[in-house]
Short mmCIF file of C-alpha atoms and ligand atoms in Angstrom, two decimals:
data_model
loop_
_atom_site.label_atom_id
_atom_site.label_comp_id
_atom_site.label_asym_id
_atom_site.label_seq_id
_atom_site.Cartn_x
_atom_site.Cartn_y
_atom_site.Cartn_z
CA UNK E 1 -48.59 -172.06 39.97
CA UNK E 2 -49.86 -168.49 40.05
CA UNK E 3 -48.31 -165.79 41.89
CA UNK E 4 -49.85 -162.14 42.39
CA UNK E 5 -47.51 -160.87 39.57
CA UNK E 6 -47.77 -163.71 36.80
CA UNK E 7 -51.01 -165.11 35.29
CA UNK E 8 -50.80 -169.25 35.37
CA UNK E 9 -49.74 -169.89 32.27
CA UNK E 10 -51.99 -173.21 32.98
CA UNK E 11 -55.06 -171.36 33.57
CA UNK E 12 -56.80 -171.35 29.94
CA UNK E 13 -56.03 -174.61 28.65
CA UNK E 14 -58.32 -177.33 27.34
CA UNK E 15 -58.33 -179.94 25.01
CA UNK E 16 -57.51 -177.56 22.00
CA UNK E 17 -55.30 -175.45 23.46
CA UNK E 18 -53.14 -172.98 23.42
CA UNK E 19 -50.58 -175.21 22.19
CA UNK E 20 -47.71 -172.59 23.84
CA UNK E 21 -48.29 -169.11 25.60
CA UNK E 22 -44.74 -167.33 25.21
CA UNK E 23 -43.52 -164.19 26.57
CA UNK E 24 -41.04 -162.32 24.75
CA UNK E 25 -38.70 -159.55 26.35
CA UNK E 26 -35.99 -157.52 24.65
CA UNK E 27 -35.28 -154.86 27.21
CA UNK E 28 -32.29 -153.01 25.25
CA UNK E 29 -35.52 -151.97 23.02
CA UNK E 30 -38.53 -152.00 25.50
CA UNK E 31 -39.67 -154.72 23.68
CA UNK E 32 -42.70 -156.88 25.67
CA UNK E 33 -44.86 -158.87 23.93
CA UNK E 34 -46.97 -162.21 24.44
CA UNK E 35 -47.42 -164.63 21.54
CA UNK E 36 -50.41 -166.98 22.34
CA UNK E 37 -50.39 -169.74 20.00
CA UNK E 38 -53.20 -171.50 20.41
CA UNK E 39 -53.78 -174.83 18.01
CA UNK E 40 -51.56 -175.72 14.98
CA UNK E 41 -53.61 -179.11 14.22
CA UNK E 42 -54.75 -177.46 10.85
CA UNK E 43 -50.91 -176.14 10.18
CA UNK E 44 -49.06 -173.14 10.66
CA UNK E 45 -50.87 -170.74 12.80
CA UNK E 46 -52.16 -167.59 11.74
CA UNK E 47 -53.43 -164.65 13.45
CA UNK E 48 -52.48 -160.89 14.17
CA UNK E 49 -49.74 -159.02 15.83
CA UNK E 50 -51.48 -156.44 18.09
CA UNK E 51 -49.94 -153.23 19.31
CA UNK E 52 -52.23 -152.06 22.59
CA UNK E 53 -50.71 -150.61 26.32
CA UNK E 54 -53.73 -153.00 27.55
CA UNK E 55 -54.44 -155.89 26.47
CA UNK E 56 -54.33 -159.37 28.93
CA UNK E 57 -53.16 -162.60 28.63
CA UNK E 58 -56.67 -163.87 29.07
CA UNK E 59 -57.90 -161.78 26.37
CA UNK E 60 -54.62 -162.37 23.88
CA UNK E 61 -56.01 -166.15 24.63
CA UNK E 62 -59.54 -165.59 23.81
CA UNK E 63 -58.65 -163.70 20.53
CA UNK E 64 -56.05 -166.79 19.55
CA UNK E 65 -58.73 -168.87 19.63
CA UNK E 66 -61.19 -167.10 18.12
CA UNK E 67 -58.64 -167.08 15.10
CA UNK E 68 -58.07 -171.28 15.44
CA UNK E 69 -62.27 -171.85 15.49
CA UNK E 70 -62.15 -169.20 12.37
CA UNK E 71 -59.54 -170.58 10.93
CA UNK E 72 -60.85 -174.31 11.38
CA UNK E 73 -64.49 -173.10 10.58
CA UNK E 74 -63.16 -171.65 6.91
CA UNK E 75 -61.32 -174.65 6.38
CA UNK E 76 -57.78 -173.20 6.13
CA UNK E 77 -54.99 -174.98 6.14
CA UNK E 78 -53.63 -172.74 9.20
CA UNK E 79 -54.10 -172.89 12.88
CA UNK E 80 -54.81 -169.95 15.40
CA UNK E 81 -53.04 -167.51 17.23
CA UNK E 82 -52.39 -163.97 18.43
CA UNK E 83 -49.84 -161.83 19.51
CA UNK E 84 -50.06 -158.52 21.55
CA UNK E 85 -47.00 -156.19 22.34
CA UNK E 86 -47.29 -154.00 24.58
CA UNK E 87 -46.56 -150.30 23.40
CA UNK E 88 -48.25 -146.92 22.40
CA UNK E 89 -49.52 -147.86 18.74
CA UNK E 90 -48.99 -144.01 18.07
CA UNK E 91 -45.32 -144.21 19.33
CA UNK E 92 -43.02 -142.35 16.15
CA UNK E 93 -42.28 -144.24 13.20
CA UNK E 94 -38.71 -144.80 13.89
CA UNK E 95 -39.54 -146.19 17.94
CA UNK E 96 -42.36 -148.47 16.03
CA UNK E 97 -39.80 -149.92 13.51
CA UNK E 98 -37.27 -150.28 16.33
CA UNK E 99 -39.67 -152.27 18.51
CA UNK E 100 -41.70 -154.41 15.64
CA UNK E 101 -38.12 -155.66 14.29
CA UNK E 102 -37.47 -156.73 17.90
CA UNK E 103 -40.60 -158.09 18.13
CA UNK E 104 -40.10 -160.14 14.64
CA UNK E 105 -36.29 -161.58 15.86
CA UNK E 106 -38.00 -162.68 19.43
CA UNK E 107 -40.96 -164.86 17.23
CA UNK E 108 -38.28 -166.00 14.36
CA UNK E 109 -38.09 -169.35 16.08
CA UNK E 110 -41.97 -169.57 16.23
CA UNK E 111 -41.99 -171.26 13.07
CA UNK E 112 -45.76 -171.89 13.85
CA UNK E 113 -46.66 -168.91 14.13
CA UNK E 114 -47.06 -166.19 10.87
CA UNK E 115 -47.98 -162.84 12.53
CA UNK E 116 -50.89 -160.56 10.22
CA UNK E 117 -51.75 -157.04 10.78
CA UNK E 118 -53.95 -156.37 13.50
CA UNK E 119 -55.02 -152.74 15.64
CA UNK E 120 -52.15 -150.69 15.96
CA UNK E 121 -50.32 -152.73 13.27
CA UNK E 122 -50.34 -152.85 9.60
CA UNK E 123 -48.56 -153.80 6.18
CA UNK E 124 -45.96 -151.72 6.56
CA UNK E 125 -45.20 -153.29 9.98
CA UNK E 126 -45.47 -156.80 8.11
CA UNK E 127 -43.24 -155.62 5.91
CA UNK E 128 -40.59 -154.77 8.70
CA UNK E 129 -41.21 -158.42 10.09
CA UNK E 130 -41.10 -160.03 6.85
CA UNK E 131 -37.64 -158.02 5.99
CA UNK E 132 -36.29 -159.57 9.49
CA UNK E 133 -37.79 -163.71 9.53
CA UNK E 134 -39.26 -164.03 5.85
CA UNK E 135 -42.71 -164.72 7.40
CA UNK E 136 -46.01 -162.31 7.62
CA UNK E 137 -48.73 -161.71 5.79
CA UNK E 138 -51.01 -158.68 5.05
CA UNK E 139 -48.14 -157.89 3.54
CA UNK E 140 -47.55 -154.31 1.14
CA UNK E 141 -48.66 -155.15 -2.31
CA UNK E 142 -45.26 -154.34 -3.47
CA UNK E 143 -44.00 -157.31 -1.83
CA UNK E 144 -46.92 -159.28 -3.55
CA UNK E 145 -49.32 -159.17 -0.96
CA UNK E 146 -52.95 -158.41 -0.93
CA UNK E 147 -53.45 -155.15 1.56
CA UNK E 148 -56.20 -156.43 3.38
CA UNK E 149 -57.31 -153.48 5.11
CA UNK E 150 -57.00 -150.97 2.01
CA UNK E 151 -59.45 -153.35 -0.38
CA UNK E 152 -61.34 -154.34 2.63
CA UNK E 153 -61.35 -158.18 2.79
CA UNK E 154 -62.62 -158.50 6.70
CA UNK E 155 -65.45 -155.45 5.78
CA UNK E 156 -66.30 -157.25 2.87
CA UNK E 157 -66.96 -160.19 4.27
CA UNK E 158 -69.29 -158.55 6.91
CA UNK E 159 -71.41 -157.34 4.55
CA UNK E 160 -71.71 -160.94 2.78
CA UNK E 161 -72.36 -162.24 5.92
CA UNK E 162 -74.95 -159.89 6.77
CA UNK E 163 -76.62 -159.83 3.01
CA UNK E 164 -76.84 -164.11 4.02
CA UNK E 165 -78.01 -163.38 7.57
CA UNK E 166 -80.84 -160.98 6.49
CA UNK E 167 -83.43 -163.42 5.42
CA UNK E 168 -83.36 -165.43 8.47
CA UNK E 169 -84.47 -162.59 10.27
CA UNK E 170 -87.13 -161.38 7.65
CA UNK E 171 -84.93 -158.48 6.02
CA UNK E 172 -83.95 -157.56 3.21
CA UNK E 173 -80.93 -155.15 2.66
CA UNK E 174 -82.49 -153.02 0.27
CA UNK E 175 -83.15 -149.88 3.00
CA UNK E 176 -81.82 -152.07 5.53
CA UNK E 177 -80.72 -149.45 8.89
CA UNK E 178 -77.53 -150.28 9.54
CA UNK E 179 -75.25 -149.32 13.32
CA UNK E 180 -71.77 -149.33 13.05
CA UNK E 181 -69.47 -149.15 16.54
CA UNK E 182 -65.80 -148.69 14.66
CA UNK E 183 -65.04 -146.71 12.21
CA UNK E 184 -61.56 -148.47 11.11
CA UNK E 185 -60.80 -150.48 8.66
CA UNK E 186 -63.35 -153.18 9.67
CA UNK E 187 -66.48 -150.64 10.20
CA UNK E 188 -65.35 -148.05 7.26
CA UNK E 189 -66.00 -151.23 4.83
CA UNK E 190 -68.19 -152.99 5.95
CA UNK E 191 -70.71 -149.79 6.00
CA UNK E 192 -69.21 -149.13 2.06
CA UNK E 193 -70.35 -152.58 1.11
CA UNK E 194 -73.06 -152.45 2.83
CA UNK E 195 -74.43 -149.45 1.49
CA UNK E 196 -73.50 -151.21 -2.35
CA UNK E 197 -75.88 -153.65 -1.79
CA UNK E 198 -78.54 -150.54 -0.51
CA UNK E 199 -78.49 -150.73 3.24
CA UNK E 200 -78.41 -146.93 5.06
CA UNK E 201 -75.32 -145.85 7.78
CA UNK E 202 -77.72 -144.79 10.66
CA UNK E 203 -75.38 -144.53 13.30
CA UNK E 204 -71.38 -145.16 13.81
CA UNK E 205 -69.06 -144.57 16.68
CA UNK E 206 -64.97 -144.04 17.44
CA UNK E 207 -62.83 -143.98 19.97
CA UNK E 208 -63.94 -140.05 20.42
CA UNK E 209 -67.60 -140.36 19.94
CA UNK E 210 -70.94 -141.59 17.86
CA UNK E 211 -73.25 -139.73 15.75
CA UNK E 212 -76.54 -140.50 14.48
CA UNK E 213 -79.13 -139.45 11.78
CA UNK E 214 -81.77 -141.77 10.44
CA UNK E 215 -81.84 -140.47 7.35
CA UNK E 216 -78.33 -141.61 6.59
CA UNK E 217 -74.77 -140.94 6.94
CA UNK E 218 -72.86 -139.74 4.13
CA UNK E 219 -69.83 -142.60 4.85
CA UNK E 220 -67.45 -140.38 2.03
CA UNK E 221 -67.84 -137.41 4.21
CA UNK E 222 -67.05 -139.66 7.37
CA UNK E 223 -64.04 -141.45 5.54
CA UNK E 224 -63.21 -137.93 4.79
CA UNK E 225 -63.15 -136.72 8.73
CA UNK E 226 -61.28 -139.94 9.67
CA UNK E 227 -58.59 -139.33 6.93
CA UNK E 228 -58.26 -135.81 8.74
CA UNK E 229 -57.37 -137.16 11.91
CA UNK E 230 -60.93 -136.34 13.09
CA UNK E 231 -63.75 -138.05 14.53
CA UNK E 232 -66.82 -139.58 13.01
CA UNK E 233 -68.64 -137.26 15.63
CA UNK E 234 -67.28 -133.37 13.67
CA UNK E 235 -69.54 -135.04 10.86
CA UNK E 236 -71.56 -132.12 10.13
CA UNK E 237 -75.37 -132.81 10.26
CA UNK E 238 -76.83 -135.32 12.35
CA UNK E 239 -76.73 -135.91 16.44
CA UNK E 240 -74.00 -136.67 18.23
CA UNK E 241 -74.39 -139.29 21.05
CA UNK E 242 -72.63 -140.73 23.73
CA UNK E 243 -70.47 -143.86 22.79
CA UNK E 244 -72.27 -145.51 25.34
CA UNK E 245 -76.27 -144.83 23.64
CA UNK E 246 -75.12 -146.30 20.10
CA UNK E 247 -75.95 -150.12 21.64
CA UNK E 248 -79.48 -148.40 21.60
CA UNK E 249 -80.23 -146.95 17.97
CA UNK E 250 -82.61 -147.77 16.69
CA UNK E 251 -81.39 -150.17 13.50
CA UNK E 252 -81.99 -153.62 11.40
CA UNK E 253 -78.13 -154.25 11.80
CA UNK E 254 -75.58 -153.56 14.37
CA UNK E 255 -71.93 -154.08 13.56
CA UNK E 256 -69.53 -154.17 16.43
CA UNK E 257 -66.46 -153.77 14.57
CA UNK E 258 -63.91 -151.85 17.75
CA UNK E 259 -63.02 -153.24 20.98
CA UNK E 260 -64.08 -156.61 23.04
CA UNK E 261 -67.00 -157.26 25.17
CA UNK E 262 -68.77 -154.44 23.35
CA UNK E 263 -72.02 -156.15 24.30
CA UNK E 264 -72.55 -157.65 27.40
CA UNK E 265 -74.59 -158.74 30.10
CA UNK E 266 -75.32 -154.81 31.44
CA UNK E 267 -75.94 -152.91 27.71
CA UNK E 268 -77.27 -155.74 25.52
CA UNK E 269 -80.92 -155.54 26.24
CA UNK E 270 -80.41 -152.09 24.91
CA UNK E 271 -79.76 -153.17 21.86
CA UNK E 272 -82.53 -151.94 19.38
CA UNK E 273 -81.93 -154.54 16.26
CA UNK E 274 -82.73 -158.03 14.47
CA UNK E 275 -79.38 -158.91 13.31
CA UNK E 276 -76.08 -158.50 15.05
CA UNK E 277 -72.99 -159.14 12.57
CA UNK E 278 -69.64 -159.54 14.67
CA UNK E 279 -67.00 -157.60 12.56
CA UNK E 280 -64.62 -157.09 15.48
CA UNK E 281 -63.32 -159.99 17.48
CA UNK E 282 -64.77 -161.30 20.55
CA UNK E 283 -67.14 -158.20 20.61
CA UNK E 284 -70.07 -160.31 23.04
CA UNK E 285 -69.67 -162.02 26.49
CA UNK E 286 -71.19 -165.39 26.42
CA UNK E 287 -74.17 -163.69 28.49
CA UNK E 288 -75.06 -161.32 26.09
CA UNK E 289 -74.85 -164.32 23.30
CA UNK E 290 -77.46 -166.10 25.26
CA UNK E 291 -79.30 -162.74 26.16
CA UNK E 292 -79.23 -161.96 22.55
CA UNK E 293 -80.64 -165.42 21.66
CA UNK E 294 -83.77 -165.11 24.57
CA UNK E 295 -84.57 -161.89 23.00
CA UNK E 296 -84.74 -163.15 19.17
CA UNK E 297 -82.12 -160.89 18.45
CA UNK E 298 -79.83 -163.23 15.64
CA UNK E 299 -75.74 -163.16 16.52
CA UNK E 300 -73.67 -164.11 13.92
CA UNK E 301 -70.22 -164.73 15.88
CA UNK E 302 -67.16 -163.33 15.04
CA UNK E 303 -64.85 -166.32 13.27
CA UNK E 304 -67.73 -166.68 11.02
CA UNK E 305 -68.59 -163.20 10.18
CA UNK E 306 -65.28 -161.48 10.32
CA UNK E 307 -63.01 -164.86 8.59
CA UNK E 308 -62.35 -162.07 5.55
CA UNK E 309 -58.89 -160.89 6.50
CA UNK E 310 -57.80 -164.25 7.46
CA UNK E 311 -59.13 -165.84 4.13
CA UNK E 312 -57.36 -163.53 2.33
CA UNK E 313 -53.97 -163.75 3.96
CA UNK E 314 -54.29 -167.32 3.37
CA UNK E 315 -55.09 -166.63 -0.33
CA UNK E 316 -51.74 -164.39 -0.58
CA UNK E 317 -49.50 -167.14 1.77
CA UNK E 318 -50.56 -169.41 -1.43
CA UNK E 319 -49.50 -166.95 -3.94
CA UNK E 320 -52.98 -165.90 -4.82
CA UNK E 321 -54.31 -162.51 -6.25
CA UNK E 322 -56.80 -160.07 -4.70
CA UNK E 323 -60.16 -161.38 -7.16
CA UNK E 324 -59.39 -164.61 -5.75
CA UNK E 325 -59.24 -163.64 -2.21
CA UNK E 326 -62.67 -161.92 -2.55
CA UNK E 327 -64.01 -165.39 -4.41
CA UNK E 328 -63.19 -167.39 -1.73
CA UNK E 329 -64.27 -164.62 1.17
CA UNK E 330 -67.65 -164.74 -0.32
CA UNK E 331 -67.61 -167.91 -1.13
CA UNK E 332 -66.88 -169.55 2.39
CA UNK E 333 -68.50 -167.04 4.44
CA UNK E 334 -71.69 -166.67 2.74
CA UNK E 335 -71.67 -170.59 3.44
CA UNK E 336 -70.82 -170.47 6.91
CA UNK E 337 -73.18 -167.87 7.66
CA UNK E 338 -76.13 -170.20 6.17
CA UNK E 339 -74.57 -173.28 7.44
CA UNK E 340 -74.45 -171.90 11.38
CA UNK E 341 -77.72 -170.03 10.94
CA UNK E 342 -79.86 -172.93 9.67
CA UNK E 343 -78.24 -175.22 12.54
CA UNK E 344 -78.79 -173.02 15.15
CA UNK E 345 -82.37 -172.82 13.78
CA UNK E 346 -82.66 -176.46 13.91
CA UNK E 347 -81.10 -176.99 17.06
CA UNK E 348 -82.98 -174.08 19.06
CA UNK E 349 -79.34 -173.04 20.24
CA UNK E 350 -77.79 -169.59 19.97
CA UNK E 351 -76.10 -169.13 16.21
CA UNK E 352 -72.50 -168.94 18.25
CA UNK E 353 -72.66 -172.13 19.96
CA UNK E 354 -74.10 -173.83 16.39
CA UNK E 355 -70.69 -172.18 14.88
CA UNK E 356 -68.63 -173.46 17.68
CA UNK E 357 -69.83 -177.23 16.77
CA UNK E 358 -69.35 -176.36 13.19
CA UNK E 359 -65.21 -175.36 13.75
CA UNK E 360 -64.54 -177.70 16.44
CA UNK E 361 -65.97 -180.65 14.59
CA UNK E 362 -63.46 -179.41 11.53
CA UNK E 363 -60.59 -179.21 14.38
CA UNK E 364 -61.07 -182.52 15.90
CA UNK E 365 -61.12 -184.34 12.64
CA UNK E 366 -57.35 -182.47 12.01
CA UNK E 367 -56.37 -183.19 15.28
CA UNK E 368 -57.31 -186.98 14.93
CA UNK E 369 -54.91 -186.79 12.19
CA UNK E 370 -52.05 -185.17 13.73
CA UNK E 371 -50.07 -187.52 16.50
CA UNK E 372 -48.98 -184.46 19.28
CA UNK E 373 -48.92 -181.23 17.43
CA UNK E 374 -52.45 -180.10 18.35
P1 NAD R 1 -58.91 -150.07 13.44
O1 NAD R 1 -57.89 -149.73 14.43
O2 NAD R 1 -58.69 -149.77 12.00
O3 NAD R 1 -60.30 -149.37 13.85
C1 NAD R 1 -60.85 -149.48 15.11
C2 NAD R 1 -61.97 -148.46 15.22
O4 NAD R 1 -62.64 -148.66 16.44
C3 NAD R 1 -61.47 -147.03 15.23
O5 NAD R 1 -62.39 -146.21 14.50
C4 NAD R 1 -61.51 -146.67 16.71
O6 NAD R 1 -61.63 -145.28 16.93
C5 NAD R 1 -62.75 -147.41 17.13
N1 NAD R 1 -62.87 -147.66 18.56
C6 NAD R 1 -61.93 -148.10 19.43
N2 NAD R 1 -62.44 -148.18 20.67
C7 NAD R 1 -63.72 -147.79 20.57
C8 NAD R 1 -64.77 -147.66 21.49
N3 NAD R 1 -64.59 -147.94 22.78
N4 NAD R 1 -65.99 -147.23 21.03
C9 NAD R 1 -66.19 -146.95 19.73
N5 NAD R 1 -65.22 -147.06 18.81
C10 NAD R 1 -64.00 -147.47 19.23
O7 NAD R 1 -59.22 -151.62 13.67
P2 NAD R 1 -59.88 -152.64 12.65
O8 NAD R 1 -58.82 -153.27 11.84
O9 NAD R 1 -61.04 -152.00 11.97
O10 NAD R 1 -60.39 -153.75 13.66
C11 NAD R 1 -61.55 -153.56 14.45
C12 NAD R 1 -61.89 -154.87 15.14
O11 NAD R 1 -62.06 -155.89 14.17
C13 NAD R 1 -60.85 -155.41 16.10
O12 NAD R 1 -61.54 -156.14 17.10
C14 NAD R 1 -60.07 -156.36 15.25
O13 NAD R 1 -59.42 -157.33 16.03
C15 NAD R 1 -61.17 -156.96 14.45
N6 NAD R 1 -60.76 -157.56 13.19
C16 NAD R 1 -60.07 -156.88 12.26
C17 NAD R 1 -59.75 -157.48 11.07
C18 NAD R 1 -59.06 -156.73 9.96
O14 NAD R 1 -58.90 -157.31 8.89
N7 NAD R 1 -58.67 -155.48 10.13
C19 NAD R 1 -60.08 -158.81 10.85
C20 NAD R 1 -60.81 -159.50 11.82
C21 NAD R 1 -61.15 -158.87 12.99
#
């Protein structure tokens, strides 16, 4: 099926999915896109619409079905998927509207497919897309929708999922050292939250570079550089590092909450921590999971940990308000997080492959319900 120039659209299927993998082209607009939709069993899909230069279809695949085992594992009544199109996120305003309203006529007959914010998108882009098909969320709260990324629903449900994670590893979060690799909307609030319930920034990275100080971060002042345009790594005191050394500080907690395969088979014995909390999506290789696990390091994987955006989306699709969103966030993580740790515990397996069970057990029982759409 494969040639040298196009992936086999064949090649990352199994029983769950992807239920369709469809590639979207509007050339008048230099529109390209992907839309991966992965598993519908549980109802409409939802997951984000990326904008990257860089992203693959094997990835786009891996991050749809991170959202259906999230999705499944929180009990939604929405299946997975993801979306990438291609262009310069920092493209002007006018090029971005151009190419998102494209992008939003190419999905309208996905019906089964409700695009979210995502990097390099946000509620204003939803906006554009809900203007054009009636169908987004994340959407402005003008348009009575819950800003996910402004009140911080996926940081806020990092930090429950840490503050549940923390006594199965012997800590508590009172002086807790926390690592943060992101500062965006995921790492900004999860370190806010964090620090509410009296854990300590010790080290955070962007895109530009990392800085340290053990003594703690001042995450206004940092908030305050990104808002500039600047990096975390002008934050004046502490040391600045290489991106590469922050897998090494010294910490109770480290939060990958940027790119992919932040932790993998060649940096994660570096890693200096008890507890990882997975903020961004698919931020470990399955070899650093079951390094991770060898070492006693705990994982908590990404659709359990980082299910906050996603549960609130779902919340506003239903009409719901923002307290409710952060009811059922802490709600359904904080039981998720105890419900894979203390099975992984029981089992002797790594927390991710206790979680996997946990959301694919949910699935199957949909999909036994459903006659084809799976
Ligand atoms: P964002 O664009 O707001 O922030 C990303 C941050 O990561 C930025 O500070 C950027 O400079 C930094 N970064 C990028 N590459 C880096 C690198 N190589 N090293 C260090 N830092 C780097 O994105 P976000 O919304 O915070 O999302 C972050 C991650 O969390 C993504 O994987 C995303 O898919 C995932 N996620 C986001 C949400 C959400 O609600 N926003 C929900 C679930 C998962």
């Amino acid at each position: 099926m494969a040639t040298d120039s196009f992936p086999d659209p064949f090649a990352f299927g199994d029983e769950i999915g992807p239920s369709k993998i469809v590639y979207l082209q509007t050339p008048s607009v230099g529109l390209r896109a992907i839309v991966v939709i992965d598993n519908v069993a549980a109802g409409p899909a939802i997951g984000g619409a990326r904008m990257a230069p860089d992203v693959s279809v094997n990835e786009c695949f891996r991050l749809a079905r991170a959202m259906t085992l999230k999705n499944a594992a929180c009990g939604l009544r929405h299946g997975g998927a993801k979306s990438v199109i291609f262009a310069d996120p920092l493209m002007p305003r006018a090029e971005k509207e151009q190419l998102i309203r494209a992008f939003a006529n190419a999905i309208a007959p996905l019906h089964e497919y409700i695009p979210g914010p995502d990097m390099g998108t946000d509620e204003t882009a939803m906006g554009w897309i809900h203007d054009e098909i009636g169908r987004a969320v994340g959407l402005p709260a003008e348009m009575g929708g819950i800003p996910l990324d402004f009140i911080g629903a996926t940081g806020f449900g990092v930090a429950i999922s840490a503050a549940v994670a923390a006594p199965f590893v012997g800590l508590s979060l009172q002086g807790a050292r926390v690592v943060v690799q992101g500062f965006g909307a995921v790492g900004e609030h999860a370190s806010r939250y964090l620090e509410k319930r009296g854990a300590r920034l010790v080290g955070v990275a962007d895109i530009a570079g990392a800085i340290v100080d053990a003594d703690g971060l001042n995450i206004e002042a940092l908030a305050q550089l990104k808002r500039a345009g600047k990096s975390v790594s002008e934050y004046r005191g502490g040391r600045v590092i290489s991106n590469e050394s922050l897998v090494a500080v010294p910490c109770d907690i480290w939060i990958p909450a940027a790119r992919p395969d932040a932790l993998r088979a060649d940096n994660v014995a570096r890693l200096d921590c008890r507890l990882v909390v997975q903020g961004a999506n698919v931020p470990a290789t399955r070899e650093a999971e079951l390094i991770m696990f060898e070492r006693g390091v705990v994982s908590v994987p990404d659709f359990i940990a980082n299910a906050g955006g996603v549960v609130a989306a779902a919340v506003e699709y239903a009409g719901g308000s923002i307290p409710a969103a952060f009811a059922e966030i802490e709600e359904k993580i904080g039981l998720n997080t105890r419900m894979t740790l203390e099975r992984a515990r029981e089992a002797g397996a790594p927390p991710v492959d206790a979680a996997t069970k946990l959301a694919t057990s949910r699935l199957r029982r949909m999909m036994e319900l459903r006659r084809w759409r799976v």
